[in-house]
XYZ file of C-alpha atoms in Angstrom:
453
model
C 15.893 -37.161 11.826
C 17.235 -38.239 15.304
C 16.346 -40.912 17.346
C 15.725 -41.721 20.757
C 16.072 -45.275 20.780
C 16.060 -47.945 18.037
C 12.055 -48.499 18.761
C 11.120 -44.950 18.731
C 11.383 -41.451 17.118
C 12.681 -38.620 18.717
C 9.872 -36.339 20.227
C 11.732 -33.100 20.139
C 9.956 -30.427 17.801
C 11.778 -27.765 15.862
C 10.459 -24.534 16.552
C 7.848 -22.905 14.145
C 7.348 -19.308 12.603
C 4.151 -18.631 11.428
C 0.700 -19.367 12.156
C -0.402 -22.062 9.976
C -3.518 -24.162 9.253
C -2.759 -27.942 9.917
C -5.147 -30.382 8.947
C -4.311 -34.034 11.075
C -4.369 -37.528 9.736
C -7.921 -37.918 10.885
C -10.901 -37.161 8.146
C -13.139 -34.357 8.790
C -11.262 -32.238 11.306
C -8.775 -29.631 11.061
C -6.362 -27.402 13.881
C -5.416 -24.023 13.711
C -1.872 -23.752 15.078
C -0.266 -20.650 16.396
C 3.319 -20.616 17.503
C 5.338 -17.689 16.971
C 8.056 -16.841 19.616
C 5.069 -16.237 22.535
C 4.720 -18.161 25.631
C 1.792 -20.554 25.231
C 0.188 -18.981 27.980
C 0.249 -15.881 26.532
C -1.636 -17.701 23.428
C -4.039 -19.021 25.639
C -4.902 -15.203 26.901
C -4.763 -13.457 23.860
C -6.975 -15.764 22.409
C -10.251 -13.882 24.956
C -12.137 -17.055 24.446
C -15.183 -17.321 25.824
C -16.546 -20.125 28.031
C -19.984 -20.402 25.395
C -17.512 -21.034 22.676
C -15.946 -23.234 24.607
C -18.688 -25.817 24.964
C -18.281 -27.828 21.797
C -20.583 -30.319 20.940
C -18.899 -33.499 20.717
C -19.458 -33.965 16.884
C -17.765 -30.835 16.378
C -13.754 -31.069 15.864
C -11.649 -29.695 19.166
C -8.744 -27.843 17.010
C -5.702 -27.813 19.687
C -2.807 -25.129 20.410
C 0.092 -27.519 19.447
C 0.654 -31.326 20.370
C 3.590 -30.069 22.245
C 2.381 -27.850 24.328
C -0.579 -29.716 25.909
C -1.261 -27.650 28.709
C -2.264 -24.469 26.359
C -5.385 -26.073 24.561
C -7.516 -23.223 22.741
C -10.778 -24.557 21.993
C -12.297 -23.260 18.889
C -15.445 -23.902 17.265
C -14.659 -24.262 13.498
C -17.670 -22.800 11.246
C -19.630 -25.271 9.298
C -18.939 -23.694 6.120
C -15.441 -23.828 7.239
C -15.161 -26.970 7.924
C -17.425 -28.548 4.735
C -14.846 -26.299 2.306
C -11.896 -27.403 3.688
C -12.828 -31.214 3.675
C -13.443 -30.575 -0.127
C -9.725 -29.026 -0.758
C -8.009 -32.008 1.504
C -10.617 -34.647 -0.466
C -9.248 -33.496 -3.629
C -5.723 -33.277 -2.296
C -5.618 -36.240 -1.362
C -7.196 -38.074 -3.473
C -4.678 -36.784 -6.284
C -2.587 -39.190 -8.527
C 0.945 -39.910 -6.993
C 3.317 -41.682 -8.364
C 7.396 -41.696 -7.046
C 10.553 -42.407 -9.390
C 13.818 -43.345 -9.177
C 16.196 -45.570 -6.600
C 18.896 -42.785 -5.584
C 18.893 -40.172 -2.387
C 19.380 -36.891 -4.444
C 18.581 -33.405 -2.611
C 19.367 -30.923 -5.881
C 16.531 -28.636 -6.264
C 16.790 -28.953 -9.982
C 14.291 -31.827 -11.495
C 16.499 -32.524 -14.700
C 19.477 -33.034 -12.760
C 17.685 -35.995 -10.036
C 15.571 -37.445 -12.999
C 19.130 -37.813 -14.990
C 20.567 -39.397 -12.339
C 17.614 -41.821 -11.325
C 17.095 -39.937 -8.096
C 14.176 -40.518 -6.653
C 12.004 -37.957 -6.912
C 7.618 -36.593 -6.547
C 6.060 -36.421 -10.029
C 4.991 -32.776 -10.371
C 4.713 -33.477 -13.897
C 1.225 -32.396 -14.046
C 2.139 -28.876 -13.148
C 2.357 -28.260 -17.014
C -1.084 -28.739 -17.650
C -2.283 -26.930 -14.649
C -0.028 -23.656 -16.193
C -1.740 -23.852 -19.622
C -5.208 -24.024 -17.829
C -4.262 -20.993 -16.185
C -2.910 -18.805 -19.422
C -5.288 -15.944 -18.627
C -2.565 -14.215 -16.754
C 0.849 -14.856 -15.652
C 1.264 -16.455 -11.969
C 3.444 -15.842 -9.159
C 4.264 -17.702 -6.438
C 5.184 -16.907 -3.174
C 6.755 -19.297 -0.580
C 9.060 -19.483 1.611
C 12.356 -20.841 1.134
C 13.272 -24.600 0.478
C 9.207 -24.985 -0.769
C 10.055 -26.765 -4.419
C 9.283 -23.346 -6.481
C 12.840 -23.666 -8.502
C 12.361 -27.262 -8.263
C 8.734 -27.131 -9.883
C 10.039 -24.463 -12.518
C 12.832 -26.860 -14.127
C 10.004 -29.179 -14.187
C 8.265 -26.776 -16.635
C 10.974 -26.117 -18.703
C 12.410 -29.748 -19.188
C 9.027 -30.688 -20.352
C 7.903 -27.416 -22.768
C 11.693 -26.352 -23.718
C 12.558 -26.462 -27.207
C 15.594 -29.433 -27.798
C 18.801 -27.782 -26.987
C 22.738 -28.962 -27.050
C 22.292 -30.196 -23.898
C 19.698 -32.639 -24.984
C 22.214 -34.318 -27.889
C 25.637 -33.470 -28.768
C 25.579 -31.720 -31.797
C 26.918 -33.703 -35.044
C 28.290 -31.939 -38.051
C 27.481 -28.874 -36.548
C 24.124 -29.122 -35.613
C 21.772 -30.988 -33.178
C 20.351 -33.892 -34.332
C 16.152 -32.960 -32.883
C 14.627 -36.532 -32.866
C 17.707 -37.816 -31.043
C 17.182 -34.963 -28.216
C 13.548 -35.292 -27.956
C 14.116 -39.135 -27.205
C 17.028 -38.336 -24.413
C 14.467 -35.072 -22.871
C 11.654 -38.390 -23.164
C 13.633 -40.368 -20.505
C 12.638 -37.701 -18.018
C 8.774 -37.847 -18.591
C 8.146 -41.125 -19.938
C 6.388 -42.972 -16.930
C 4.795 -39.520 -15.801
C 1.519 -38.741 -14.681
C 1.385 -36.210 -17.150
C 1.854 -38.675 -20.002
C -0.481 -41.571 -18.679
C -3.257 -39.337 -18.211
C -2.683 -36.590 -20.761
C -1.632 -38.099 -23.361
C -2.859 -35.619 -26.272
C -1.560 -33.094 -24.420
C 1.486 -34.453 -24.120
C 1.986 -35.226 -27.153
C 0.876 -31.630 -28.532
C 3.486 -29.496 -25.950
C 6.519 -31.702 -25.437
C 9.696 -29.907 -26.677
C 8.012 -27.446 -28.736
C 7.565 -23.990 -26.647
C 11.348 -22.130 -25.860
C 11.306 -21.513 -22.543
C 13.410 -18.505 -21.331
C 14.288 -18.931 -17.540
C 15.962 -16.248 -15.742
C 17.404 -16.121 -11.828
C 17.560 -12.330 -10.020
C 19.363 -14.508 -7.103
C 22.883 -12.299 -7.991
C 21.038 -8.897 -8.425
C 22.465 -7.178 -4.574
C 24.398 -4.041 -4.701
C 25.411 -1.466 -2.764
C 24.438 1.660 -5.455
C 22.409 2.221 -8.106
C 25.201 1.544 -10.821
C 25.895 -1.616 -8.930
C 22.280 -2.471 -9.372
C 21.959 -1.976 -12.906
C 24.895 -3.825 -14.062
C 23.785 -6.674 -11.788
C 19.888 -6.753 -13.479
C 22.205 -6.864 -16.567
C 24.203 -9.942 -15.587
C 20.869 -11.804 -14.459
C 19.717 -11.542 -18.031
C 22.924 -12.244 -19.818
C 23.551 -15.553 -17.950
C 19.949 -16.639 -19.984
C 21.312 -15.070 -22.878
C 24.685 -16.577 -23.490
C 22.975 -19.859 -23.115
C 20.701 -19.353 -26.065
C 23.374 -17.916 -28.074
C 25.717 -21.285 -27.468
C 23.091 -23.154 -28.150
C 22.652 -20.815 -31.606
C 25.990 -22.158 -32.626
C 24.716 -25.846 -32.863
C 21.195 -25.328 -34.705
C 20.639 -24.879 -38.705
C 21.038 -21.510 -39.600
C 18.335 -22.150 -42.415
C 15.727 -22.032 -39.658
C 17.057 -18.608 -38.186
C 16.202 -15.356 -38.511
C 19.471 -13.502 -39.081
C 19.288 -10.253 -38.319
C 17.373 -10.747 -34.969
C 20.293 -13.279 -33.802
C 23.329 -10.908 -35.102
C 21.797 -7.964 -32.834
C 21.663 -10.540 -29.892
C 24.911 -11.602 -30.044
C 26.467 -8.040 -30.639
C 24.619 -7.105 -27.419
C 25.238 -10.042 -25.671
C 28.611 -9.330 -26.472
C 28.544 -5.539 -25.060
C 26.994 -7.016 -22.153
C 29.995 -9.346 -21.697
C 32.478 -6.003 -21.846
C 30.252 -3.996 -19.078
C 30.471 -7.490 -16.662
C 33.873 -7.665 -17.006
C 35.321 -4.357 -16.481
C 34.809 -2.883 -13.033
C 34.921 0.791 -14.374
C 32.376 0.280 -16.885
C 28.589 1.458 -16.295
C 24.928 0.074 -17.204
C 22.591 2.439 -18.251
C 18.801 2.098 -16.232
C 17.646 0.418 -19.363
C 20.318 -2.102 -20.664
C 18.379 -4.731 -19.238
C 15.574 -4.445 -20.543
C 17.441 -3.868 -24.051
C 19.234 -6.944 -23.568
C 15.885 -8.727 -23.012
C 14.084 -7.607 -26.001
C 16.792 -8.676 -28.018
C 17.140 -12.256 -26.652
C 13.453 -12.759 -26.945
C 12.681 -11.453 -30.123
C 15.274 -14.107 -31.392
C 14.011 -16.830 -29.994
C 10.374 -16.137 -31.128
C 11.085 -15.142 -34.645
C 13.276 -18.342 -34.892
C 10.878 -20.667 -33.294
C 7.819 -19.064 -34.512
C 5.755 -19.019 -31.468
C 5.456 -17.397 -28.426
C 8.208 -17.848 -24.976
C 7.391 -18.643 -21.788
C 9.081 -16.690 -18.982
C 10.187 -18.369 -15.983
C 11.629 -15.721 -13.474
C 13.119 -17.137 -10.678
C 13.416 -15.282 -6.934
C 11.559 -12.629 -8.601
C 11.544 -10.718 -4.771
C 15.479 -10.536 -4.667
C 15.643 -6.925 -6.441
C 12.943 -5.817 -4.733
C 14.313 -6.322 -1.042
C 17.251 -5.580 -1.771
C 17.222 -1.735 -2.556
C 14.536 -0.743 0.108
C 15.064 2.158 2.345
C 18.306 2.831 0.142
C 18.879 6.087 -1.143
C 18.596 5.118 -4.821
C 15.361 3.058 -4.224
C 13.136 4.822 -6.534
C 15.386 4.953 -9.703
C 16.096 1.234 -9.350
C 12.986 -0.275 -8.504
C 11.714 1.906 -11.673
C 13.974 -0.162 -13.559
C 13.045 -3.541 -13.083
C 9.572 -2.937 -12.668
C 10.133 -1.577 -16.208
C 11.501 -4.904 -16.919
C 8.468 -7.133 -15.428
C 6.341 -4.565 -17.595
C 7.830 -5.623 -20.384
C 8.012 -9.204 -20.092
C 4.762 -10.112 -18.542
C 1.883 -7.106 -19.526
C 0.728 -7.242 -23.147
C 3.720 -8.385 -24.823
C 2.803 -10.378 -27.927
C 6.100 -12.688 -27.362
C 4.739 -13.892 -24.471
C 2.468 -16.729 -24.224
C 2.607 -17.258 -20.347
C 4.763 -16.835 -16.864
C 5.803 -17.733 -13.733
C 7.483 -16.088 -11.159
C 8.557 -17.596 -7.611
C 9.686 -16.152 -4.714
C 9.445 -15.739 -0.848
C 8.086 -11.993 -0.465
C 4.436 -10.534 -1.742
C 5.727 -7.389 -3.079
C 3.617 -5.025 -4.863
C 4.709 -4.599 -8.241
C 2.238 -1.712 -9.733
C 3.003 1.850 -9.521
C 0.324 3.700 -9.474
C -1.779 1.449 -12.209
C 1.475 1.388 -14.931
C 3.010 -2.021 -13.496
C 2.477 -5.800 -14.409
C -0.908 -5.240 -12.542
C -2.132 -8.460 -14.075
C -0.425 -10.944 -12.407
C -2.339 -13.167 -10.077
C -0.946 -14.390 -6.675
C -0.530 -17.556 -4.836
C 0.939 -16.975 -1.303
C 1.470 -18.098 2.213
C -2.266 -17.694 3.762
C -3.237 -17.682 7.261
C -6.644 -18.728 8.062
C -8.532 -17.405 11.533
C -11.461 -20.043 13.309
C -13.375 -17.394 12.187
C -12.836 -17.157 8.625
C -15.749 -17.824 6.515
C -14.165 -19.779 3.704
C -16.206 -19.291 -0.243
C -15.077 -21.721 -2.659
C -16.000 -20.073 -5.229
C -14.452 -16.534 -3.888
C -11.619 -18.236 -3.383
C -11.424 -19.766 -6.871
C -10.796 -23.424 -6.025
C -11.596 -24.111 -9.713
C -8.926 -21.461 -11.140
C -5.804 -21.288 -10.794
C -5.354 -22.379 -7.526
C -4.892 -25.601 -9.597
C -1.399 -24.493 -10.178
C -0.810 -23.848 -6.652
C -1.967 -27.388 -5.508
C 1.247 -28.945 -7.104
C 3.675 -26.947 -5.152
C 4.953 -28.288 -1.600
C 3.945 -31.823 -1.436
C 0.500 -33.246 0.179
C 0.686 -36.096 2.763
C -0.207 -38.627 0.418
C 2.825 -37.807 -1.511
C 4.581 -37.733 1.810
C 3.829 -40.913 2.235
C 4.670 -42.110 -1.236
C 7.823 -41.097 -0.766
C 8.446 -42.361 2.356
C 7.276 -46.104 1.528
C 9.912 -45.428 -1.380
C 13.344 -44.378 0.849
C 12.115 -47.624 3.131
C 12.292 -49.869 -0.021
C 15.439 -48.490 -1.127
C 17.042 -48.533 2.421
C 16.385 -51.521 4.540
C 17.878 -50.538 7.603
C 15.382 -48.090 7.566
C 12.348 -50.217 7.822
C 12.230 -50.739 11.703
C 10.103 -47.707 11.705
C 6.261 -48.732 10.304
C 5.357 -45.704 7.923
C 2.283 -44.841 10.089
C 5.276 -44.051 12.863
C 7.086 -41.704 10.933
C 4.415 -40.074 9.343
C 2.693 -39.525 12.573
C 6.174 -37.464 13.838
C 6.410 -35.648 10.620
C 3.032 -34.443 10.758
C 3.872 -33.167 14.058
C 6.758 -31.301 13.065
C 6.144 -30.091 9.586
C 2.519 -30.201 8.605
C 0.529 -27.255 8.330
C 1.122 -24.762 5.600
C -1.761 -23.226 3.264
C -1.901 -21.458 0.329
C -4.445 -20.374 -1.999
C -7.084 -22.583 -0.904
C -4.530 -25.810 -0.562
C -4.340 -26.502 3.087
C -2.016 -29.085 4.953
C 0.807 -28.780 2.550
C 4.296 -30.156 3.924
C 7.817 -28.501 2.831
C 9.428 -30.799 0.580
C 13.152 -29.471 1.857
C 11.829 -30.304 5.752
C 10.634 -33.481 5.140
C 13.239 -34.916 3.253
């Protein structure tokens, strides 16, 4: 953040992409804000407004253009339904529990990895709860970059992820379970998730395997390329379970399922390392079955699947020549893991594109979506069409709200002195300006965690 002088903030603005909903500090009122890469007096004339709608009563909130463009003020009427429905999503927003932890500036997007190191960090620790009210159907989420999705899926899978090595160094060969529960306890044991679900908590922690997976490597330049590359996504999730095989009682296993698994992990391995040799359209998906069945039939229960940047296959291969075969394949893949399979109890999948994943009917057509929404003056908004009681639930505890905004900020000014020439009513007033705005689902005014901090 730069700065003018040592009394005041700096009152440049960065520029801004998309239109975007952006409720201000003051109750009961709400702007829509449209700045794309358009003159604002070209705003002002596209927006035909008439001079009737232009006589607002004075109980009625005057949304504005943008704060920094004064002289292009679009005067909207907002729709009483509008307005009434949105009040109720920032009331409940707001009015959230919030709770900040640690003493350290950390920025790694991965929540074991701050918590570990006493960073300080927002308590999205009720997300876990929210994703088991929501185990109709798996969920995917689509933001754009830097919004907290990876962040918000380690969250899930320190908290419901069997113990592993990583929790305890193994002793005599195995891992010692109480011992790793207590160090994995560290991590959650002032949450919000604990102090107000504590039956819950007490009924989850440590005892689903979670099987997270990352498509962030899978580019390539042919179809051969492509397939080897879904094939390394999925083996980089299974050599970590098959380590972590090494250290656990082999009393508790089921043999055979782990033998396959590690000879195909193992065949895998040979087809990653050689540049001559070749995937076949389906090894991934063979890999897959193998590394799940083993974990369920050892654990008993059902996985859930965290897949992370999801829309990275997807974009990659459009408009390419081999397009159809590929996408075939990993939509194959998503059938598999997410539509009717019996191993799966729920998943997530995050990512910055809303790309349609059915063909034709015979895809994972049962996902539901929370995205990037942009709202119009004119929108009529139905809470219950909109499913504010669903699983927008889940959505509500990505990005952070301002209340958590502030949180945090009263938090880096106790840590950091220096800091605290600025009153937090200064800087949140600037950071509203610059970064509030977002919406998605029906969660409106929602701040980037990656912008603000």
């Amino acid at each position: 953040m730069s700065v003018d002088s040592p009394g005041s903030l700096a009152s440049s603005t960065p520029s801004v992409y998309v239109e975007i909903i952006r409720p201000p500090r003051r109750a009961g009122t709400s702007e829509l804000v449209q700045e794309a890469s358009v003159p604002p007096e070209q705003l002002v004339q596209d927006a035909s407004v008439s001079s009737e709608q232009s006589q607002i009563p004075s109980n009625v909130a005057t949304p504005l253009l943008s704060d920094a463009h004064p002289e292009a003020e679009l005067l909207l009427e907002t729709p009483p339904n509008n307005r009434n429905v949105q009040q109720q999503i920032l009331q409940r927003a707001n009015s959230s529990p919030t709770k900040v932890h640690g003493t350290i500036i950390n920025v790694s997007g991965d929540f074991g990895t701050i918590a570990r190191q006493r960073g300080i960090v927002l308590d999205k620790s009720l997300l876990c709860k929210a994703l088991f009210d929501t185990l109709s159907a798996p969920i995917r989420v689509c933001l754009p970059r830097r919004f907290g999705k990876t962040f918000n899926l380690s969250v899930i899978e320190e908290f419901f992820n069997v113990v592993t090595s990583k929790d305890a160094e193994p002793a005599d060969g195995s891992i010692d379970e109480a011992a790793g529960r207590a160090n994995r306890m560290k991590l959650f044991d002032d949450s919000l998730l604990r102090a107000e679900h504590p039956e819950f908590f007490e009924e989850h922690f440590c005892k689903t395997p979670v099987i997270r997976i990352t498509m962030k490597n899978v580019k390539a330049t042919s179809v051969e390329e492509f397939y080897k590359a879904l094939v390394g996504s999925i083996y980089d999730t299974a050599k970590i379970w098959v380590s972590n095989a090494k250290n656990i009682d082999w009393s508790a296993f089921v043999k055979d399922e782990w033998d396959d698994l590690k000879e195909i992990t193992s065949e895998a391995k040979k087809i990653l390392g050689k540049s001559s040799e070749q995937a076949s359209s389906n090894f991934a998906l063979y890999l897959y079955k193998a590394l799940e069945e083993a974990v369920a039939s050892t654990y008993n229960t059902k996985c859930i699947v965290l897949l992370d940047e999801y829309d990275i296959p997807l974009v990659g291969i459009r408009n390419t020549p081999w397009e159809k075969p590929a996408r075939s394949a990993y939509i194959s893949l998503l059938n598999y893991i997410f539509k009717d399979n019996p191993n799966t109890r729920t998943g997530v999948l995050v990512g910055v594109h809303e790309i349609e994943l059915g063909d034709l009917g015979s895809g994972p057509n049962n996902i539901e979506t929370l995205a990037l929404t942009v709202l119009k003056h004119t929108e009529a908004l139905d809470a219950n069409a909109m499913g504010i009681d669903s699983y927008d639930k889940f959505g509500e505890l990505f990005a952070f709200t301002q209340p958590e905004v502030e949180a945090l900020v009263e938090k880096v000014l106790e840590k950091n002195p220096h800091l605290q020439r600025y009153p937090v009513e200064q800087i949140m007033d600037k950071i509203i300006e610059w970064y509030d705005g977002y919406c998605f689902g029906v969660s409106v005014g929602k701040f980037n965690p990656f912008a603000v901090t």
